[in-house]
PDB file of C-alpha atoms in Angstrom:
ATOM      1  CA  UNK K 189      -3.256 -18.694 -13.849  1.00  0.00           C
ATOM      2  CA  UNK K 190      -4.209 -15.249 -15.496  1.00  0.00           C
ATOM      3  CA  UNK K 191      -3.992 -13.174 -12.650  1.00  0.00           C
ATOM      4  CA  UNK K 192      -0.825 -13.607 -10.647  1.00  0.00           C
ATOM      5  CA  UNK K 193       1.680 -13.194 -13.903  1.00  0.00           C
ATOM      6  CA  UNK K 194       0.022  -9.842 -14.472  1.00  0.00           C
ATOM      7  CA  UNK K 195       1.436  -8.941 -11.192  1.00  0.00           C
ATOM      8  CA  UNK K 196       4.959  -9.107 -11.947  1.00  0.00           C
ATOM      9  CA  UNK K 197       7.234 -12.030 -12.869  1.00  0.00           C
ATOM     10  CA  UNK K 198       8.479 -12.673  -9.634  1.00  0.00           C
ATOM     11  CA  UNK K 199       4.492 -13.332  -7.932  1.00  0.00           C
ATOM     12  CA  UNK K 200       4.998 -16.852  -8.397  1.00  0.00           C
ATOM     13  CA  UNK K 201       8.288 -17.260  -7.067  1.00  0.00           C
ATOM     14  CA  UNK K 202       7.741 -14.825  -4.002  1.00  0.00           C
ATOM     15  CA  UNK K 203       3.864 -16.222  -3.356  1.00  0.00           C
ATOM     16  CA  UNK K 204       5.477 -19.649  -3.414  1.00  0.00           C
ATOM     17  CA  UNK K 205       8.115 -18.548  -0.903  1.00  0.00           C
ATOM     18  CA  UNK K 206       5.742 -16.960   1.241  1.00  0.00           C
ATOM     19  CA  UNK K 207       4.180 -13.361   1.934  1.00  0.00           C
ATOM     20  CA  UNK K 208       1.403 -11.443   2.997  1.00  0.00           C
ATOM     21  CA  UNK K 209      -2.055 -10.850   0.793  1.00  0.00           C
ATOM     22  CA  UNK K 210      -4.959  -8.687   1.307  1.00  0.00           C
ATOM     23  CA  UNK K 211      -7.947  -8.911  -0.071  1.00  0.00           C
ATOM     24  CA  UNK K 212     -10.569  -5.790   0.014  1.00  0.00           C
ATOM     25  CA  UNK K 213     -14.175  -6.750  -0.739  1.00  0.00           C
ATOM     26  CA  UNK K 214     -13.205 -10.347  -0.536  1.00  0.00           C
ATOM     27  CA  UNK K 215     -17.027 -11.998  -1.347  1.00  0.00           C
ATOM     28  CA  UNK K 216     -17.251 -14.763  -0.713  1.00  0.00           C
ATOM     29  CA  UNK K 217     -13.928 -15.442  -0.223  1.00  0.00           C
ATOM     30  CA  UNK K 218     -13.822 -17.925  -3.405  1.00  0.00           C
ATOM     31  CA  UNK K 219     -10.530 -16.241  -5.162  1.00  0.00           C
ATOM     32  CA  UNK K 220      -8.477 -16.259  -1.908  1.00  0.00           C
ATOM     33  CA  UNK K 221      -9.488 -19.633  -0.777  1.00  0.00           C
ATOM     34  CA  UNK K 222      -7.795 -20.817  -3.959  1.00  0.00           C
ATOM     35  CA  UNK K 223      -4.646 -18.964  -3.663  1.00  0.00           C
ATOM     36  CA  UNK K 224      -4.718 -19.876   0.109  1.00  0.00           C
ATOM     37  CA  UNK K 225      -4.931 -23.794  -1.539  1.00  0.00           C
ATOM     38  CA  UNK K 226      -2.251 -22.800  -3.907  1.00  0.00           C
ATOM     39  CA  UNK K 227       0.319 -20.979  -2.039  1.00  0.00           C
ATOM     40  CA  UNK K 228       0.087 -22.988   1.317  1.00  0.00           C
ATOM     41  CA  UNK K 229       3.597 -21.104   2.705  1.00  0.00           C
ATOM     42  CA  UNK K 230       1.764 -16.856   2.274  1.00  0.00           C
ATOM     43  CA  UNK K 231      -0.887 -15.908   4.139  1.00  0.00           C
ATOM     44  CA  UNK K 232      -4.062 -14.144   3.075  1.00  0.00           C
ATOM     45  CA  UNK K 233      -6.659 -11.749   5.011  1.00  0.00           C
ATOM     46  CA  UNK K 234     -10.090 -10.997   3.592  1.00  0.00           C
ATOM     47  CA  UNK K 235     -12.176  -8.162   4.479  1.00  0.00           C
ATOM     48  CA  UNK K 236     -15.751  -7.628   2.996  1.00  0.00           C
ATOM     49  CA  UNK K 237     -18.660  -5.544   5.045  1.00  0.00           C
ATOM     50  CA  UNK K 238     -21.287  -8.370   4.784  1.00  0.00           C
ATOM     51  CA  UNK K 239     -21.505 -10.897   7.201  1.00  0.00           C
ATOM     52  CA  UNK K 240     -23.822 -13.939   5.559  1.00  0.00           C
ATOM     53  CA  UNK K 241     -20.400 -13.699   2.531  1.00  0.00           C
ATOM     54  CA  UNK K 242     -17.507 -13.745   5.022  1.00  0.00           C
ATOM     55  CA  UNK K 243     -19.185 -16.589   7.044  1.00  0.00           C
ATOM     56  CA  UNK K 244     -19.280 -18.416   3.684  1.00  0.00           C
ATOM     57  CA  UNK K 245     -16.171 -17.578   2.973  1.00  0.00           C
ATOM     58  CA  UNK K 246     -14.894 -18.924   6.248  1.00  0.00           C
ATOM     59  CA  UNK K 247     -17.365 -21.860   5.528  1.00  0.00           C
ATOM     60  CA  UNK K 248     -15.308 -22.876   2.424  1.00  0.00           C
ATOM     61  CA  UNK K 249     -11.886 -22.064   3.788  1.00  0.00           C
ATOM     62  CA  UNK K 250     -12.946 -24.820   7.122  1.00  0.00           C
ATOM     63  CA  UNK K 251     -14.121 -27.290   4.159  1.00  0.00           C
ATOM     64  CA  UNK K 252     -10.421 -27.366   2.496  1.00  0.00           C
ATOM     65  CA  UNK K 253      -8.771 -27.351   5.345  1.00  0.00           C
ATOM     66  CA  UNK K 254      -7.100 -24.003   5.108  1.00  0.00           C
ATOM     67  CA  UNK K 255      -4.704 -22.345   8.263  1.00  0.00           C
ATOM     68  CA  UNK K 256      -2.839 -19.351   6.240  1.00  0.00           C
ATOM     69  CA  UNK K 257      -6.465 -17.478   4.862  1.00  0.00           C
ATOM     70  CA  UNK K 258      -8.550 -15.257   7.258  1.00  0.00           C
ATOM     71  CA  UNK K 259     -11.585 -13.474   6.654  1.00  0.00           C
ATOM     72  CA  UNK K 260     -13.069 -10.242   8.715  1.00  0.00           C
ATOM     73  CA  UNK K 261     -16.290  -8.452   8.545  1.00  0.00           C
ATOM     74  CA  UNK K 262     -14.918  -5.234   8.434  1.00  0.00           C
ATOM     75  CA  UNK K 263     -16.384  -1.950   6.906  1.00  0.00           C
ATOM     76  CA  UNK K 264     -13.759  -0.043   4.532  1.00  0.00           C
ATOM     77  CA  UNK K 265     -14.935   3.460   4.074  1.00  0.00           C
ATOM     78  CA  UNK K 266     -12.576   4.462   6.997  1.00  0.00           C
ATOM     79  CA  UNK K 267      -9.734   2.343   6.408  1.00  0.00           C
ATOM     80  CA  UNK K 268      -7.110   5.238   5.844  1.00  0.00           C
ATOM     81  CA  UNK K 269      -8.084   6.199   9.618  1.00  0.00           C
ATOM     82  CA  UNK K 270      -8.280   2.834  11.053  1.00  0.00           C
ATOM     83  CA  UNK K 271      -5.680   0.153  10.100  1.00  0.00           C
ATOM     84  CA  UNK K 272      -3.067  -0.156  12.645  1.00  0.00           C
ATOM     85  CA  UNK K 273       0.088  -0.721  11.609  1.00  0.00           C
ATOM     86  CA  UNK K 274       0.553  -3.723  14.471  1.00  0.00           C
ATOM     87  CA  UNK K 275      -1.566  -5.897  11.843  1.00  0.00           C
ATOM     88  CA  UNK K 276       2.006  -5.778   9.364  1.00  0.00           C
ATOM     89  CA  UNK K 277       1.999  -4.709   5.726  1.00  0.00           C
ATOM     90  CA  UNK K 278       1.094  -6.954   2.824  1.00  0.00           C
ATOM     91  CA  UNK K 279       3.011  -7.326  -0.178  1.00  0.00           C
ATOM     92  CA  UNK K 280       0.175  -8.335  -2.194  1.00  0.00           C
ATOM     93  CA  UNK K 281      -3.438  -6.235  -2.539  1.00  0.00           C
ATOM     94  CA  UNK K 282      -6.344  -7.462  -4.548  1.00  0.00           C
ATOM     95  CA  UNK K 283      -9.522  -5.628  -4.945  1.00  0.00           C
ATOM     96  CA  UNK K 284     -11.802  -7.038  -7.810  1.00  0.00           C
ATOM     97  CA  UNK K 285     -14.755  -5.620  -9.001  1.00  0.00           C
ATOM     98  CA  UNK K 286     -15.385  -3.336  -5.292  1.00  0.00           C
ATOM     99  CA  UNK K 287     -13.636   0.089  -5.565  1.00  0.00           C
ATOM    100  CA  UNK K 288     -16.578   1.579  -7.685  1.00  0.00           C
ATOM    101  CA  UNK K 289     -19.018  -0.016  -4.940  1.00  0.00           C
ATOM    102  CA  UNK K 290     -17.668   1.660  -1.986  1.00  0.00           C
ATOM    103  CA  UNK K 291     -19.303   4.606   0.285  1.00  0.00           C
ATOM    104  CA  UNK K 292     -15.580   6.283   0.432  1.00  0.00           C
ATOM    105  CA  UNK K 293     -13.857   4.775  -2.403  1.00  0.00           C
ATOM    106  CA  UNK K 294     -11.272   7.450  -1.985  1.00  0.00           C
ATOM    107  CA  UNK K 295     -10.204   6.776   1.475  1.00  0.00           C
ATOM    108  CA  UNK K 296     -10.001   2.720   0.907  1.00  0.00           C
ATOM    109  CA  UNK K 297      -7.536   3.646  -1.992  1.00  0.00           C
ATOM    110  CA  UNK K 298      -5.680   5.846   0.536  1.00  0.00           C
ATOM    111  CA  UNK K 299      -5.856   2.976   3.309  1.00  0.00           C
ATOM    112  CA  UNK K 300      -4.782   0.174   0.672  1.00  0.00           C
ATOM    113  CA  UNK K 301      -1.790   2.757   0.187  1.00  0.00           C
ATOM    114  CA  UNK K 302      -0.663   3.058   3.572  1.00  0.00           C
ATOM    115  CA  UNK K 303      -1.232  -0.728   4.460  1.00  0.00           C
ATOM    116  CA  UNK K 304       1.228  -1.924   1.084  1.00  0.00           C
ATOM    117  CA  UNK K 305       4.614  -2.704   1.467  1.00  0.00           C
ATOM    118  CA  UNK K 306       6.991  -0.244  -0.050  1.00  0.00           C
ATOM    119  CA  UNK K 307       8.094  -2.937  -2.492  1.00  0.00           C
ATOM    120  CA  UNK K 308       4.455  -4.212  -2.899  1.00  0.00           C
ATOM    121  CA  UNK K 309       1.956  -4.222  -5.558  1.00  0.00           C
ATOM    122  CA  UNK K 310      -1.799  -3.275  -5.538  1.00  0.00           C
ATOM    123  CA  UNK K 311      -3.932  -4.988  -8.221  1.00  0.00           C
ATOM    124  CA  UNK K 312      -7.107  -3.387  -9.309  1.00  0.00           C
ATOM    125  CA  UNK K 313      -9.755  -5.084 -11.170  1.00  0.00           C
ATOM    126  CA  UNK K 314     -13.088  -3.069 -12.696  1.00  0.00           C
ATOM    127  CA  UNK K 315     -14.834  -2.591 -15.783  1.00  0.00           C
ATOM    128  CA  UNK K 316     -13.591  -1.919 -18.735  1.00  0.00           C
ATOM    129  CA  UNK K 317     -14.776   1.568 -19.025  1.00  0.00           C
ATOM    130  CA  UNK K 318     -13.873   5.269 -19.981  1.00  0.00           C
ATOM    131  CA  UNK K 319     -15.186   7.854 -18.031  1.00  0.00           C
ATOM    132  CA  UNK K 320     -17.087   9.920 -19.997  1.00  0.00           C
ATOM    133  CA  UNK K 321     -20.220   8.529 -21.580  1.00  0.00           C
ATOM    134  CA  UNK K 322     -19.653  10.108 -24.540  1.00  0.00           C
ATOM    135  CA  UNK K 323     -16.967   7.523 -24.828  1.00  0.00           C
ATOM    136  CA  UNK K 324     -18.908   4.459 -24.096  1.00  0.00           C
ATOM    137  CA  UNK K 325     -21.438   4.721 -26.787  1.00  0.00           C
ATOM    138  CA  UNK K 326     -19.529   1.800 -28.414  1.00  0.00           C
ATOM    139  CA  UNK K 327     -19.199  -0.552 -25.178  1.00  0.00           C
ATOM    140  CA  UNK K 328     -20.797  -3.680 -25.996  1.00  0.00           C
ATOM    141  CA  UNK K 329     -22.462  -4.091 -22.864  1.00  0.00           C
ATOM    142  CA  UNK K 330     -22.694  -0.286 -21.584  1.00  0.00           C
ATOM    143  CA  UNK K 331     -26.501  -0.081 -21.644  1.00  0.00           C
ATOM    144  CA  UNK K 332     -27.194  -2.741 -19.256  1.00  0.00           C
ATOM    145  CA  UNK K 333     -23.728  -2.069 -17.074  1.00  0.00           C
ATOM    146  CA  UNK K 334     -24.963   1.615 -16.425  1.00  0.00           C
ATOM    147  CA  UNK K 335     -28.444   0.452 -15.695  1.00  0.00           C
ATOM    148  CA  UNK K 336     -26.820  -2.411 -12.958  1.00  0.00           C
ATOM    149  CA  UNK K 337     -25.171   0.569 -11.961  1.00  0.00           C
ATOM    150  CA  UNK K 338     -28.455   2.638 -11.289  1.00  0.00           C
ATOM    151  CA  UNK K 339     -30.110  -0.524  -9.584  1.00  0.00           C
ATOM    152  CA  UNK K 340     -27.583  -1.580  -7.368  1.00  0.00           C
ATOM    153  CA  UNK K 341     -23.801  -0.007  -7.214  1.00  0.00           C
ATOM    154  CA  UNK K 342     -24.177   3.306  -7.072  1.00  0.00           C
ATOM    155  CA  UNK K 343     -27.411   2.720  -4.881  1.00  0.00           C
ATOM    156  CA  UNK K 344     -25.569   1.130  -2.735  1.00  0.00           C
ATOM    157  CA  UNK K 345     -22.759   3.691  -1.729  1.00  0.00           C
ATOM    158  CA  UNK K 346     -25.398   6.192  -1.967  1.00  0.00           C
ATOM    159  CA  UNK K 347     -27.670   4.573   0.869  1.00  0.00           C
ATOM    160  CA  UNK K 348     -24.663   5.155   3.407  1.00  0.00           C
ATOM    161  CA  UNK K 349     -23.612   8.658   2.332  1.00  0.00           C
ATOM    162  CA  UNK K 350     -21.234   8.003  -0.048  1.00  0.00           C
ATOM    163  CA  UNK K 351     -20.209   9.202  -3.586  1.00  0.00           C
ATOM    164  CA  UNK K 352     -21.931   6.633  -5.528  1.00  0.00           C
ATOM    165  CA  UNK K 353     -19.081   6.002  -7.791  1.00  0.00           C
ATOM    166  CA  UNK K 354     -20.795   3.226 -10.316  1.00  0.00           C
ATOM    167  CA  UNK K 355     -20.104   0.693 -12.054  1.00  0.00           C
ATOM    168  CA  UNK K 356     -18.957   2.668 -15.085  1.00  0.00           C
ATOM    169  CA  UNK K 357     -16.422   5.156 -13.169  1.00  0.00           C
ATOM    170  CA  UNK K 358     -14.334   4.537 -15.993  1.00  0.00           C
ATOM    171  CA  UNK K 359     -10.347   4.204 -16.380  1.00  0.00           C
ATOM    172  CA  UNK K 360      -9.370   8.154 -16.399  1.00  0.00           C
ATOM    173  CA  UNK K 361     -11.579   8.294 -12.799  1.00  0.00           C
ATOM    174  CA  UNK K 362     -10.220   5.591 -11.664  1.00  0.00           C
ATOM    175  CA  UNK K 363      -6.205   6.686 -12.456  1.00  0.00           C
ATOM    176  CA  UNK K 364      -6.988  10.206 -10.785  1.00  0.00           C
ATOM    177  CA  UNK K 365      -8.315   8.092  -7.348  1.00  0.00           C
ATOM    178  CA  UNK K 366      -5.357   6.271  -7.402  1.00  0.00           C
ATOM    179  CA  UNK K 367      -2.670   8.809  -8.578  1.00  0.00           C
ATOM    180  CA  UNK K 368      -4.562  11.085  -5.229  1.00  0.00           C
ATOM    181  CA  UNK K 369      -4.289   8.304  -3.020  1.00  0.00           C
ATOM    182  CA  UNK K 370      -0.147   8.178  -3.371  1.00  0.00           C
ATOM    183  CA  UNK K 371       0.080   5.588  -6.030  1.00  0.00           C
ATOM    184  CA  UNK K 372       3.491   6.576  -8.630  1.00  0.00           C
ATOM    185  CA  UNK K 373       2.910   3.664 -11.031  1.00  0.00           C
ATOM    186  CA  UNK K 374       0.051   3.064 -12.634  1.00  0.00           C
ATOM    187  CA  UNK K 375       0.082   0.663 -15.411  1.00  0.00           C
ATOM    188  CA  UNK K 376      -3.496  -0.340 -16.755  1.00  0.00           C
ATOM    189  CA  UNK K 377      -3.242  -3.940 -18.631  1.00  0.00           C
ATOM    190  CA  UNK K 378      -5.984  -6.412 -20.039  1.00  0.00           C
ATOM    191  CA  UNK K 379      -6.217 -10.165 -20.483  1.00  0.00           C
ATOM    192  CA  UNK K 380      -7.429 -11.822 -23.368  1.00  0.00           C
ATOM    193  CA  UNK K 381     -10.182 -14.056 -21.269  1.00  0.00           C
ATOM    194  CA  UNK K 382     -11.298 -10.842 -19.507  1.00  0.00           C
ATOM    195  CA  UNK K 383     -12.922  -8.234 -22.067  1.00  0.00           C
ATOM    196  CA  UNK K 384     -14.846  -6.667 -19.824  1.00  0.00           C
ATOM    197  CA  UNK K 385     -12.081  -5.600 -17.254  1.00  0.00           C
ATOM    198  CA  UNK K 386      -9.034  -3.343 -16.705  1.00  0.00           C
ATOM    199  CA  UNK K 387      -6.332  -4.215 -14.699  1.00  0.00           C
ATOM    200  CA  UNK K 388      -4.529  -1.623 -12.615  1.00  0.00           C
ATOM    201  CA  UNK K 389      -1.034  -2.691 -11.420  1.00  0.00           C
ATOM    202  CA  UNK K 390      -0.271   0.128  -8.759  1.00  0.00           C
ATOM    203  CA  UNK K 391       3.076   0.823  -6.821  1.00  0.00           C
ATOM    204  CA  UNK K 392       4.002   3.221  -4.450  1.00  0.00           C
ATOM    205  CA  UNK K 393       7.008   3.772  -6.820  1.00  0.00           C
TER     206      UNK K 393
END
C-alpha cells in the first residue's frame, strides 16, 4: 500500500494487468511473496546470494500456494556481465535496503540498467542519509547506523573485495552510482511511515 503508488500511478493498473518484477537482494523473499499474493496475473523473480534466505523464501512462496514468484541464489557483483537477455526484461525493479551491501554495487546498478525495460522503473530503497558526515551530525539514529555499518555492511562487501559502500553512503553517493550506471531520471521521494529511508524512482529516461 505505500510502496507501489510511489512508483507511478499506473503500478496498480499495469501490476494488476500483468508484468514482469525483479527483485535484487530479495531476503527472504517476504515483500515479493506478498505482491506475488497480490498481483496473481505478473510475475516476480528474486535473487539474493544466500542460500538458507532464498530456501525460506521459496519455503513461504510453497506455503501460499504461489506459481508467478521465483527465487534464485544468485551472486550480483557481476550482473552487468552476466544476465542474458533470453531471461526477458522486467518492467518493475526493487532493491530495498541491499545496494550499500554489495561487493560491486556499481556494476549491479549497471546490470539492473541493462535488464529494465525501456519504459520501466527501478525503485531504490536505503537510508535516509547524506553523504558527508559532516551532514549527519543531526540524524537521529546516525551513531548507531554508522556503527551497524562498521560491524556488518561494509564488513561484508569488504570480506569479498569489494568497496564497502555502508550503510550511510548517503543520497548524493547514491545519485552519482545511479546517474553512472545510465539512469536519466532520478527522483528521490519519502513516505511518511518510512523516516528512515529514501526512495529513488529511476528511469532510463
Amino acid at each position: 500500500d505505500h510502496i507501489v503508488p510511489i512508483l507511478g500511478e499506473n503500478a496498480a493498473k499495469r501490476l494488476n494487468e500483468g508484468v514482469a518484477v525483479l527483485d535484487c537482494g530479495c531476503g527472504s523473499g517476504s515483500a515479493l511473496n506478498f505482491l506475488a499474493k497480490t498481483y496473481p496475473k505478473s510475475t516476480f523473480q528474486g535473487y539474493d546470494l544466500c542460500e538458507s534466505t532464498i530456501a525460506q523464501a521459496q519455503s513461504e512462496a510453497q506455503s501460499q500456494g504461489l506459481t508467478n514468484v521465483t527465487f534464485t541464489v544468485r551472486d550480483l557483483s557481476d550482473f552487468d556481465e552476466t544476465y542474458s537477455d533470453e531471461h526477458g526484461k522486467y518492467d518493475f525493479v526493487f532493491t530495498f535496503d541491499a545496494v550499500h551491501d554489495q561487493a560491486q554495487p556499481q556494476r549491479l546498478l549497471k546490470g539492473i540498467y541493462n535488464v529494465l525495460k525501456d519504459d520501466g522503473t527501478y525503485l531504490l530503497q536505503d537510508i535516509k542519509a547524506a553523504t558527508g558526515v559532516e551532514n549527519n551530525l543531526d540524524h537521529p539514529i546516525g551513531s548507531f547506523l554508522y556503527s551497524v555499518s562498521l560491524f556488518h555492511c561494509m564488513t561484508v562487501s569488504l570480506a569479498t573485495g569489494g568497496e564497502g559502500l555502508g550503510t550511510m553512503w548517503g543520497r548524493e553517493l547514491a545519485v552519482e552510482y545511479l546517474s553512472r550506471a545510465g539512469f536519466k531520471k532520478i527522483e528521490v521521494k519519502e513516505r511518511p511511515h518510512d523516516w528512515k529511508s529514501y526512495y529513488y524512482i529511476c528511469k532510463k529516461q
